Amino acid sequence: MSNILVGVTGGIACYKTAYLVREFVKSGHNVKVMMTKQAEKFVGYTTFEALSQNEVLRDDYTPTPISHIDYASWADICIIAPATANIIGKINAGITDNELLSTVIALSCPLVLAPAMNTNMYHNPIVQENINALKKKGIHIIDAESGLLACQTTGEGKMAEPNDIAEKVLSILNNKEHKKDNILNSENNLLQGLNILITAGPTKEYIDPVRYITNKSSGKMGYALAEEAYKMGANVTLISGEVGIISPLQDIQYVVSAEDMYNTFLKYFPQADIIIMAAAVADYTPNKMENNKIKKKSDTMELSLVKTKDILLYAGENKQNNQVLVGFAAETDNIEEYAKSKLMKKNADIIAANDVSRKDIGFDSSDNEVTLYFKNGEKRNTGKQSKIDIAKIILTESAILYNENQSE
Ligand code: CTP
């Protein structure tokens, strides 16, 4: 039995959503409904309260002051039916100017949209662009069908039938659970035969032969990932900055600077199935390294720095559809916002974000706590655990994505 959140937006097809809710309840699921003001013009909220046996979240009534968060975290899946051109555009733009949209943005479960509108609206390139952009973000779209529309024209734009929508929503739910079960049952050889490429540790950007710029990083998270991946059966290549870790791994490519890391990465990237970028790569490097030790002459000194290659960005821009790309976001503030923006900007499949301002985790510690942000909007917090256990979670989630990509 799952928790299904049904969003209703303003279109004549709202009446069909009543059947959809009944369908879910009949098959034993918990259902909650949220409606926009426009939707209430078509069907009263009492119909949905009676069918779902739960309070309906509306702009004029929110059961608690933070209902959008409560409803979003309660849901195992969310279906918006009908989804109007307006709501599709707003979701794609990240607009949250009503309760339903605020809830959608707060979801950490799969989101499904069943568009319904007039044929010209549906075929409008703006609407199609929004639909395609949402698909790329991992949002499921149940295509509208052809038929007689409320405006008395015939064409594409009719919402799919409630039983077809219910079937699709339940299959997304079951598929996800089923795949997870299968994969988790095969635990130890989860990554059998896969090529896993991992970056770890800091880079050093030399100013002169004795001085360098670096990032704070022990390399422990990257090494834990590499060693756990090896135990799970993967062929592991670890590209490591200079760290004081002795590892039993066979294939460690040691590098010093961001440029070395990038060049080594290019060699292994094409054949990698899963790529995890845990290195703390310097973002800037000295314009030029002095051959001799710089002598102190004046009271101040200026260093000219140039940007390094962003390896994760390169990987995101050049990856094949079947490659899974995981990045890290070590942040001190606005963690969720930065993590989500890195996910999009760098075209990663997962961003593992952690709060490096906390003294009890991260950097030199053996423990960590990360939140994984997935491309499809889902997120998962690991809680505070050893870096080894966190590595296992990240590898398992990557393996699930890898398997999903293969079967698509
Ligand atoms: N990364 C990378 N190459 C770089 C910089 C970062 O591959 N030149 C990777 C890191 O390994 C990590 C992710 O990008 O997986 C995020 O690194 P981070 O330093 O947090 O972010 P930046 O992209 O540098 O962004 P900002 O400095 O603005 O936070």
Tab-separated table of C-alpha atoms in Angstrom, residues 15 80 92 103 116 247 371 375 380 392:
chain	number	residue	atom	x	y	z
A	15	TYR	CA	-14.254	15.143	-13.507
A	80	ILE	CA	-1.118	15.728	-11.567
A	92	ASN	CA	9.236	23.734	-15.631
A	103	THR	CA	4.095	21.073	-2.878
A	116	ALA	CA	-4.990	17.876	-20.978
A	247	SER	CA	45.071	1.343	-0.033
A	371	THR	CA	21.887	14.271	1.122
A	375	LYS	CA	17.896	14.277	-11.403
A	380	ARG	CA	17.644	10.955	0.194
A	392	LYS	CA	27.716	1.821	0.087
